[in-house]
XYZ file of C-alpha atoms in Angstrom:
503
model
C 229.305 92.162 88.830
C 231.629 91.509 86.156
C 233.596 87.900 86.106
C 236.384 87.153 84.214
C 237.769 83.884 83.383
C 241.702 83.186 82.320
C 242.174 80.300 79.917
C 243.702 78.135 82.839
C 241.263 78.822 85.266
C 238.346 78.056 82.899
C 239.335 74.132 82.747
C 238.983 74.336 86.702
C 235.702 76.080 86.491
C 234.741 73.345 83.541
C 235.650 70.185 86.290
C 234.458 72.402 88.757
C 230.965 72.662 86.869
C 230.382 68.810 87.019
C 230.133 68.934 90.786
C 227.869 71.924 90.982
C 224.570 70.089 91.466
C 226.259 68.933 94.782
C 226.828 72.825 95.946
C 223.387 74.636 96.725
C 223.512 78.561 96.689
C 219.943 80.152 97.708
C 221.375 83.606 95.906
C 219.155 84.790 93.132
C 219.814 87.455 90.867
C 218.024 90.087 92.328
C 219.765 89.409 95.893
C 223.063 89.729 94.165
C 221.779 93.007 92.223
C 220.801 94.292 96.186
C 224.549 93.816 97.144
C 226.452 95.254 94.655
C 224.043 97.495 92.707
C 225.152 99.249 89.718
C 222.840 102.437 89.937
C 219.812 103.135 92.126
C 216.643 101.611 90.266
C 214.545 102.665 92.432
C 215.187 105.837 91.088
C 215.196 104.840 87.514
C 212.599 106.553 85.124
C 210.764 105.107 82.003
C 212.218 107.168 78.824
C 212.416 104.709 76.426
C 209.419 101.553 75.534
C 210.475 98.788 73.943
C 208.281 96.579 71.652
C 209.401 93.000 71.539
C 211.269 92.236 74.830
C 212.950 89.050 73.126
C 216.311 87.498 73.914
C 217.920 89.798 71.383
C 216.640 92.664 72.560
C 218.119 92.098 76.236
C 221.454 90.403 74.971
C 221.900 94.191 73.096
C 219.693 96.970 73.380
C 219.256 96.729 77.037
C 222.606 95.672 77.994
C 223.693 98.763 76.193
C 221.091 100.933 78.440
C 222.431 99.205 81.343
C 226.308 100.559 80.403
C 225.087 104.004 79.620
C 222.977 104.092 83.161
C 225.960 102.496 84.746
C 228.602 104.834 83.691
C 229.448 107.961 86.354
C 227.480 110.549 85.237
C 224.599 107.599 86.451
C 221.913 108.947 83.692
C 218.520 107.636 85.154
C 216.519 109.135 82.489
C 216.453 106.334 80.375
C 214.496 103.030 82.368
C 213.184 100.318 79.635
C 209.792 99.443 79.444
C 209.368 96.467 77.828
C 205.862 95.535 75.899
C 204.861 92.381 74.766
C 202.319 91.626 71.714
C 201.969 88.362 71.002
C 204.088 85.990 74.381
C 203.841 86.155 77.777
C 207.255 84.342 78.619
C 209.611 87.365 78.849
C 206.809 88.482 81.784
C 206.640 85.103 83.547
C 210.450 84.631 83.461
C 211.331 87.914 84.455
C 208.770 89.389 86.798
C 209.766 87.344 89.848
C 213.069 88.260 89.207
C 212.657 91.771 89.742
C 213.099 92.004 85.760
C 217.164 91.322 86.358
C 218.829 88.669 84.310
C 222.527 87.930 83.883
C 224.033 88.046 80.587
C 227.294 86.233 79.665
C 229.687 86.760 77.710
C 231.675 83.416 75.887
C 234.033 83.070 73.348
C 237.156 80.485 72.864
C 238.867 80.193 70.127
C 242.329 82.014 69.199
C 241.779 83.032 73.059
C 239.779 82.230 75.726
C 237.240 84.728 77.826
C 233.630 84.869 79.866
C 231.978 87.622 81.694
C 228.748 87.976 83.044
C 227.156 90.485 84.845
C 223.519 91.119 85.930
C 221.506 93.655 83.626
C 218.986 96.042 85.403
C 217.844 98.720 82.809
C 214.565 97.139 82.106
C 212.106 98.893 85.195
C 209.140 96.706 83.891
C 207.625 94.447 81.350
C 203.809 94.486 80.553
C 201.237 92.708 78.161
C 200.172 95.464 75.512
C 197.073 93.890 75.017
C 195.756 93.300 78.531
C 197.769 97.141 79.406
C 196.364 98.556 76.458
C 196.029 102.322 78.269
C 198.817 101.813 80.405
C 201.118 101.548 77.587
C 199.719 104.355 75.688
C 199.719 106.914 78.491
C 203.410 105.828 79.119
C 204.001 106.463 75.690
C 202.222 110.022 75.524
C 204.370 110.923 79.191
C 206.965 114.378 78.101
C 209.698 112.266 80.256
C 209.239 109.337 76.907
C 211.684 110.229 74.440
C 212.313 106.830 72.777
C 210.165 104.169 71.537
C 211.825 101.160 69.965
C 211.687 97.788 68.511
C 212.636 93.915 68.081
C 209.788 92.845 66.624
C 211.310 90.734 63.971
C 209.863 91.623 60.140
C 206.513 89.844 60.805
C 205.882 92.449 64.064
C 205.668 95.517 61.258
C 203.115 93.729 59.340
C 204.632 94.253 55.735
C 203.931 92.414 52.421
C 206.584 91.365 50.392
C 207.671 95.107 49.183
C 208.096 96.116 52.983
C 205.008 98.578 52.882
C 202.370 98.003 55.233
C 199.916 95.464 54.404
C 196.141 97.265 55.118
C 194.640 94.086 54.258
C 196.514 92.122 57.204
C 194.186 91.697 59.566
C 195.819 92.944 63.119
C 195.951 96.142 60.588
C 192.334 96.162 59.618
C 191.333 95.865 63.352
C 193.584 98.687 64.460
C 192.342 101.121 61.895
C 188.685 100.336 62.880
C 189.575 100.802 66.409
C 192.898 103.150 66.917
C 192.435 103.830 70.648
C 193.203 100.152 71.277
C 195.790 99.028 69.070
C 196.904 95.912 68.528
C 200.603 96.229 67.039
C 203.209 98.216 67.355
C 201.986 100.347 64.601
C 198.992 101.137 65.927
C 200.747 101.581 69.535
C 203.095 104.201 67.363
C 200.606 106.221 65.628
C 198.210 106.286 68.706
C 200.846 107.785 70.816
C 202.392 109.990 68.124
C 198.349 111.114 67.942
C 198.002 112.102 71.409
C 201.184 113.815 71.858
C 200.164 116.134 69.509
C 196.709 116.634 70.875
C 198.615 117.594 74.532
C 200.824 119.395 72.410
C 204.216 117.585 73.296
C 207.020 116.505 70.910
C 206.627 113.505 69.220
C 209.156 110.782 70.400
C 211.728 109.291 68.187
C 210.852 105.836 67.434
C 214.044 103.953 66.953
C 213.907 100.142 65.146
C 216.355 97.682 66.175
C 215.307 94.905 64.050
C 217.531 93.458 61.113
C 215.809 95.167 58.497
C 217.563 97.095 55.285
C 217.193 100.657 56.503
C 214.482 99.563 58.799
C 213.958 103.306 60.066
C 212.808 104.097 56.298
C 210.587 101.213 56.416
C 209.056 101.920 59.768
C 209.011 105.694 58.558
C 206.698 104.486 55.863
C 204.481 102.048 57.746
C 203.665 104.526 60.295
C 202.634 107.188 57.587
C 200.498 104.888 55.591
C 198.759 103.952 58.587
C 198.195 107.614 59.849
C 197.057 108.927 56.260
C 194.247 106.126 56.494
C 193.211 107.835 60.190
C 194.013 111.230 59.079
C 195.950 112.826 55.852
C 196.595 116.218 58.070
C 198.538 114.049 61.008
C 200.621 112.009 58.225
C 202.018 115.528 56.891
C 202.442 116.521 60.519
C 204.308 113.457 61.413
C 206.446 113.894 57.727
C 208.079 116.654 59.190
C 207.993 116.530 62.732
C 208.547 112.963 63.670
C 212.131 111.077 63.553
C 212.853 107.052 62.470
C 216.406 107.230 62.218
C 217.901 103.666 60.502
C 220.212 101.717 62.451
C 222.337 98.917 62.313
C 222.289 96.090 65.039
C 224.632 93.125 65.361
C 225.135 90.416 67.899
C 224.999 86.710 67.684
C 222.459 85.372 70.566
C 221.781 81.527 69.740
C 218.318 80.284 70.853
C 218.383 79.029 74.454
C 220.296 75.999 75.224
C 219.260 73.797 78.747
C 223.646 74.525 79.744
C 222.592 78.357 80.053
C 221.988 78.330 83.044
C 225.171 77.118 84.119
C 226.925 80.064 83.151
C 225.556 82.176 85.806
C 225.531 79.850 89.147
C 229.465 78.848 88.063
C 230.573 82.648 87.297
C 228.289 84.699 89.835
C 226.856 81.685 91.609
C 223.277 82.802 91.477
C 219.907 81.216 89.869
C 218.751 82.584 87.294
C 215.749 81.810 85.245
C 216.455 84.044 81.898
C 219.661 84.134 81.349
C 221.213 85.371 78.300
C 224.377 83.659 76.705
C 226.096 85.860 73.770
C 229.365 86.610 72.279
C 231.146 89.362 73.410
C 231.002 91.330 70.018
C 228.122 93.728 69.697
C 227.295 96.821 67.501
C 225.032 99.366 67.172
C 224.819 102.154 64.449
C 222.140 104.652 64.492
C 221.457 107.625 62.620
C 221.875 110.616 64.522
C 218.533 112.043 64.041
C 216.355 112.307 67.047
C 213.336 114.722 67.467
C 214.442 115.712 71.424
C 216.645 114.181 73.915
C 218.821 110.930 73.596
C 221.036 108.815 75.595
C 224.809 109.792 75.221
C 225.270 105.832 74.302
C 228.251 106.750 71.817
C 230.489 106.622 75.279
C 229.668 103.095 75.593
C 230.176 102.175 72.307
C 227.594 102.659 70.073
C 228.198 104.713 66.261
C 226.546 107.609 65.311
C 226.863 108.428 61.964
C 225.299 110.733 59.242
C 225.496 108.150 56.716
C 224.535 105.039 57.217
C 225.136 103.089 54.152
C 228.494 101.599 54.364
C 227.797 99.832 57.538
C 224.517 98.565 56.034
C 226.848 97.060 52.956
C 229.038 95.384 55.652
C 226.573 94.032 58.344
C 224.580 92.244 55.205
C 227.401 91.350 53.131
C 230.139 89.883 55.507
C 228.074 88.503 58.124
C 224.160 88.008 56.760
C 225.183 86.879 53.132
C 228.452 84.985 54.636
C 226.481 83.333 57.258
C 224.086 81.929 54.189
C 226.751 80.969 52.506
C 228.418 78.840 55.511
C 225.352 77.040 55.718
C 224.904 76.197 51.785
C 228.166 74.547 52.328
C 227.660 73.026 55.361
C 224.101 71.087 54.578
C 225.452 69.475 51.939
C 228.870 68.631 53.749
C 226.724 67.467 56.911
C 228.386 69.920 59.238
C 226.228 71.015 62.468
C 227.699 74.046 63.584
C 228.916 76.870 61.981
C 232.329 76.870 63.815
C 232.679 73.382 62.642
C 233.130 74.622 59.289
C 235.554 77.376 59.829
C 238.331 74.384 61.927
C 238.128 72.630 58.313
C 240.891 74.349 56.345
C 239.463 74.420 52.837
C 236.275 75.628 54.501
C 238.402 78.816 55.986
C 240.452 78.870 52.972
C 237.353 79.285 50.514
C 235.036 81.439 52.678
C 238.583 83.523 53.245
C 238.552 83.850 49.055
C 234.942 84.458 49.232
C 234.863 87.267 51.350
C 237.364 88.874 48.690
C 235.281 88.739 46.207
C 232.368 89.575 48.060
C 234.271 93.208 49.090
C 235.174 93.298 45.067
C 232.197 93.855 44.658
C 231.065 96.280 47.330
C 230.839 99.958 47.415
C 232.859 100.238 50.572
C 236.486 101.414 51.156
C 239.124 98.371 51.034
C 240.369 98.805 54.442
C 236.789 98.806 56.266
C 235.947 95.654 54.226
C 239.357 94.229 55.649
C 238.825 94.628 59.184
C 235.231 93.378 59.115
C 236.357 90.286 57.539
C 238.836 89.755 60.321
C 236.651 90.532 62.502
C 233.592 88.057 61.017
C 235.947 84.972 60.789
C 237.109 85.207 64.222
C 233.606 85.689 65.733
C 232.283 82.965 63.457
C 234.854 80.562 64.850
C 233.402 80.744 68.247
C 233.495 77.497 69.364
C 232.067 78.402 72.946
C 228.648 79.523 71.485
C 227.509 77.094 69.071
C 225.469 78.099 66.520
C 223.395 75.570 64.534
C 223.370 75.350 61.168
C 219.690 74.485 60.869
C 218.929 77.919 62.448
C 221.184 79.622 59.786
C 219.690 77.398 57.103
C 216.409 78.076 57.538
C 214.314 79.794 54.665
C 217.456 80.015 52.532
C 215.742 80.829 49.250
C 214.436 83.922 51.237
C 218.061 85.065 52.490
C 219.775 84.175 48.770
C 217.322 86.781 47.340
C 217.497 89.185 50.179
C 221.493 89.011 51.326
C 223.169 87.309 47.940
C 221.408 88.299 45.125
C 222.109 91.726 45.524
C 226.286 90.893 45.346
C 225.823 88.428 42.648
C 224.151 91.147 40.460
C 227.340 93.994 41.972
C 229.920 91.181 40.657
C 228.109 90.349 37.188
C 227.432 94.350 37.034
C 231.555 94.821 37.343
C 232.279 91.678 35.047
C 233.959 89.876 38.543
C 234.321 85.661 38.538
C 231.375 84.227 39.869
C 233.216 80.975 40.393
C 233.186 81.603 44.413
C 230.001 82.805 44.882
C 228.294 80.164 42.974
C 229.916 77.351 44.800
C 227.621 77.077 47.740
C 224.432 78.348 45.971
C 225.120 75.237 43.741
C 225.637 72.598 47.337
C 222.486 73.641 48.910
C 221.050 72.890 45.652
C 222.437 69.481 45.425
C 221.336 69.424 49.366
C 217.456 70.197 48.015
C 217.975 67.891 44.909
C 219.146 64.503 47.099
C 217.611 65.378 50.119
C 220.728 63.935 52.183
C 224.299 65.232 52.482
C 227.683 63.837 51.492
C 227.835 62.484 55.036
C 224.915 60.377 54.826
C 222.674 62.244 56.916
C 219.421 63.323 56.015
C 218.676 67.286 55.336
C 215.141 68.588 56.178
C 215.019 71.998 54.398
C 213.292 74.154 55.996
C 212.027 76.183 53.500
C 208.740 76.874 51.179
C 207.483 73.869 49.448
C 207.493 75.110 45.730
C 211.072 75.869 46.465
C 211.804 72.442 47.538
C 209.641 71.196 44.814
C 211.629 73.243 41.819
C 214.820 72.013 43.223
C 214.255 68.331 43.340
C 213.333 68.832 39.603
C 216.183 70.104 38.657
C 215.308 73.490 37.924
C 217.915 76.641 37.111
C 218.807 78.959 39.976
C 216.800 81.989 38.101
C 213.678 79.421 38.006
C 213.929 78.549 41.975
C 214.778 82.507 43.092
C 211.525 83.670 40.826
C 213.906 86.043 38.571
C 213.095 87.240 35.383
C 215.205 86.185 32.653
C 218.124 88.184 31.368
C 221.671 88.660 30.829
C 222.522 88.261 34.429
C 220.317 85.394 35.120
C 221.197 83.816 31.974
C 225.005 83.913 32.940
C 224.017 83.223 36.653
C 222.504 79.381 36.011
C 225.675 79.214 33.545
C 228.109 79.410 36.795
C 225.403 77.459 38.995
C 225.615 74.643 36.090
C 228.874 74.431 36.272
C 229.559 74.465 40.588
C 226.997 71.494 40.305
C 229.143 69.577 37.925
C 231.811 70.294 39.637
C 230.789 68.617 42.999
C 228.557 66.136 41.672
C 232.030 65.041 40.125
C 234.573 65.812 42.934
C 232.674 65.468 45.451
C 232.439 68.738 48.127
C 235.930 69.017 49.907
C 237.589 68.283 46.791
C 236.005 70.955 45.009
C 236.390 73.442 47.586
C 240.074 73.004 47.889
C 240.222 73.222 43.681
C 238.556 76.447 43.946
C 240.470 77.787 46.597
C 244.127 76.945 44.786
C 243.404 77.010 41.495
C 243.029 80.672 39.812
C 239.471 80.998 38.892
């Protein structure tokens, strides 16, 4: 089920693609799973529920699944049941399809290459609201070993410290009634509550969302919750239950209408969810699990004792980097982030950047090395296009979570700020004019009081909400001077100055 495409043969299957609408193939995904199946789903059990069946969630977790179940030893202990909370689209997409979708592998760049193949670990995918006991007695089954999440930061209903919020009101509601939950919390603690009661293991519950050691913070959520049921069960869940942290990573743009296209010109079937990704992916998980687990480290996947250095990495060279692509890019009017990286004193800079960004990261030199490689080439994908309004979105938000923390590592060390100011100081200018160097108009899509403090000229410590010191103080010093700079040159120019002049 796996296509491959050579660089020659892909301009054929580009010409080729203009004349598909006059070729008709009544193949659907499921028919194509029925000839060439990878493992016997009929015979596929539910041992892991997943909260938040979302594209991301089926461009990664479940296409790893699918390798493990796929590989020889043809492991069918570990089926995906997916549970919705809040849409119903993942249902109506999927459902007549069996709950098969292709996924599709592009990238072209330095090389070219596509694969797709047809994913099959997912056994079902069910409302949690209207499925309220179905979900929970699935969750409470001894064959359930994994519960785990996408749910994006909103799903764990967390105030602005990451601790549960027991004035949000999905919260309130659950705690007044805990036998039918609401959110994923209360799903969690429910289950985790009746296990106990029948006197079976608690599960591991695993979050895959991009969270700074997101297994703490679901760790804590789910106690704080189950002290305000019962103070006993916390303490019993302290000890007995497992939320190992994790690291995910894999770029999955939102859906675009070609997406389709992918699948009918590599495997020639129809299908109505299809997944387009790159073909980098990783996973990192703690290996600390309360019972069984899949043996996923054969397809890939990292299990480590120690977590940290791959959280430093992952937020650093791709989050923080990512942020700082698009500071650049909405004042230089760019679209896409590969865009930026074809412009030579874009690669040059963000190439300098990244050096100092590793100066100033507690990680060994070599790892830092290969993840920047690694980074710049996947960020130069110019067969998934990745818009620059998504990555710009709520940048205030991501400077404080991804690029504060390496601006106060550098001024902690006594490193130049000169690179790491630079783009801070663009979007700025971006915010300030409201249009880019190109003319076009930029919509920030951030709070208003940020927008607000920008356009009236306020310091960078003022607009972040920092409290003044000597590393805020000597923060707006570099920011004032990157905003003279490209007020004066103008962006390009200044970019290439900071890129061959020593700083």
């Amino acid at each position: 089920m796996i296509s491959h495409i050579s660089p020659d043969a892909l301009s054929a299957c580009t010409s080729a693609e203009s004349q598909s609408s006059e070729v008709a193939f009544n193949k659907n995904v499921a028919d194509l799973w029925n000839q060439s199946p990878s493992y016997n789903r009929k015979a596929l059990n539910t041992g892991i529920v997943h909260f938040g069946p979302g594209r991301f969630f089926r461009a990664h977790l479940a296409r790893i699944i699918h390798e493990h179940l796929s590989n020889q030893c043809q492991d069918l202990r570990w089926g995906i049941c997916g549970v919705s909370l809040k849409s119903r689209s993942a249902i109506a997409t999927l459902q007549p399809q069996n709950f098969l979708y292709t996924s599709t592998d592009r990238y072209s760049g330095d090389e070219i290459h596509e694969s797709a193949r047809v994913i099959g670990s997912i056994n079902q995918i069910v409302d949690g609201i209207t499925e309220q006991d179905y979900v929970l007695e699935l969750m409470t089954s001894p064959s359930l070993h994994l519960v785990t999440l996408t749910v994006t930061q909103a799903g764990y209903c967390l105030d602005q410290n990451f601790n549960l919020d027991l004035s949000h009101e999905s919260i309130v509601n659950d705690l007044n009634h805990p036998d039918c939950p609401t959110t994923a919390i209360g799903f969690i603690v429910e289950a985790l509550r009746r296990r106990r009661e029948r006197d079976i293991a608690p599960f591991t519950t695993l979050s895959c969302d991009n969270l700074p050691r997101n297994g703490t913070i679901l760790q804590h959520a789910v106690l704080t919750y189950a002290d305000q049921i019962d103070p006993a069960f916390a303490d019993y869940l302290i000890n007995q239950a497992a939320f190992p942290n994790t690291v995910v990573d894999r770029i999955v743009p939102q859906k675009h209408e070609s997406d389709d296209q992918h699948p009918y010109r590599l495997l020639q079937v129809r299908d109505h969810a299809p997944i387009v990704t790159e073909p980098f992916w990783q996973f990192v998980v703690e290996d600390k699990f309360t019972s069984d687990r899949p043996l996923w480290e054969e397809t890939g996947v990292t299990m480590t004792d120690d977590i940290t250095p791959f959280l430093y990495m992952k937020s650093r060279f791709l989050n923080a980097v990512h942020s700082f692509i698009a500071c650049l890019a909405v004042r230089a009017g760019v679209e896409y982030v590969h865009q930026c990286l074809k412009s030579p004193e874009f690669y040059s800079f963000i190439r300098l950047l990244m050096e100092d960004i590793a100066a100033a990261t507690p990680v060994p030199d070599y790892m830092c090395e290969q993840y920047i490689e690694q980074v710049l080439r996947r960020l130069s994908n110019e067969a998934l296009p990745d818009l620059i309004a998504r990555i710009s979105a709520e940048t205030a938000r991501k400077l404080g979570k991804y690029i504060l923390p390496i601006l106060q590592d550098a001024h902690a060390q006594k490193l130049n700020l000169e690179h790491l100011m630079l783009p801070i100081a663009a979007w700025m200018l971006a915010l300030q004019d409201g249009i880019s160097e190109t003319g076009t108009a930029f919509h920030a899509n951030d709070k208003a009081d940020v927008i607000i403090m920008a356009q009236a000229g306020a310091a960078l410590s003022e607009i972040l909400g920092l409290e003044k010191c000597e590393c805020t103080d000597t923060l707006d010093r570099y920011c004032d001077r990157a905003l003279r700079e490209i007020r004066t040159r103008g962006l390009s120019a200044t970019l290439r100055y900071y890129s061959e002049e020593p700083i």
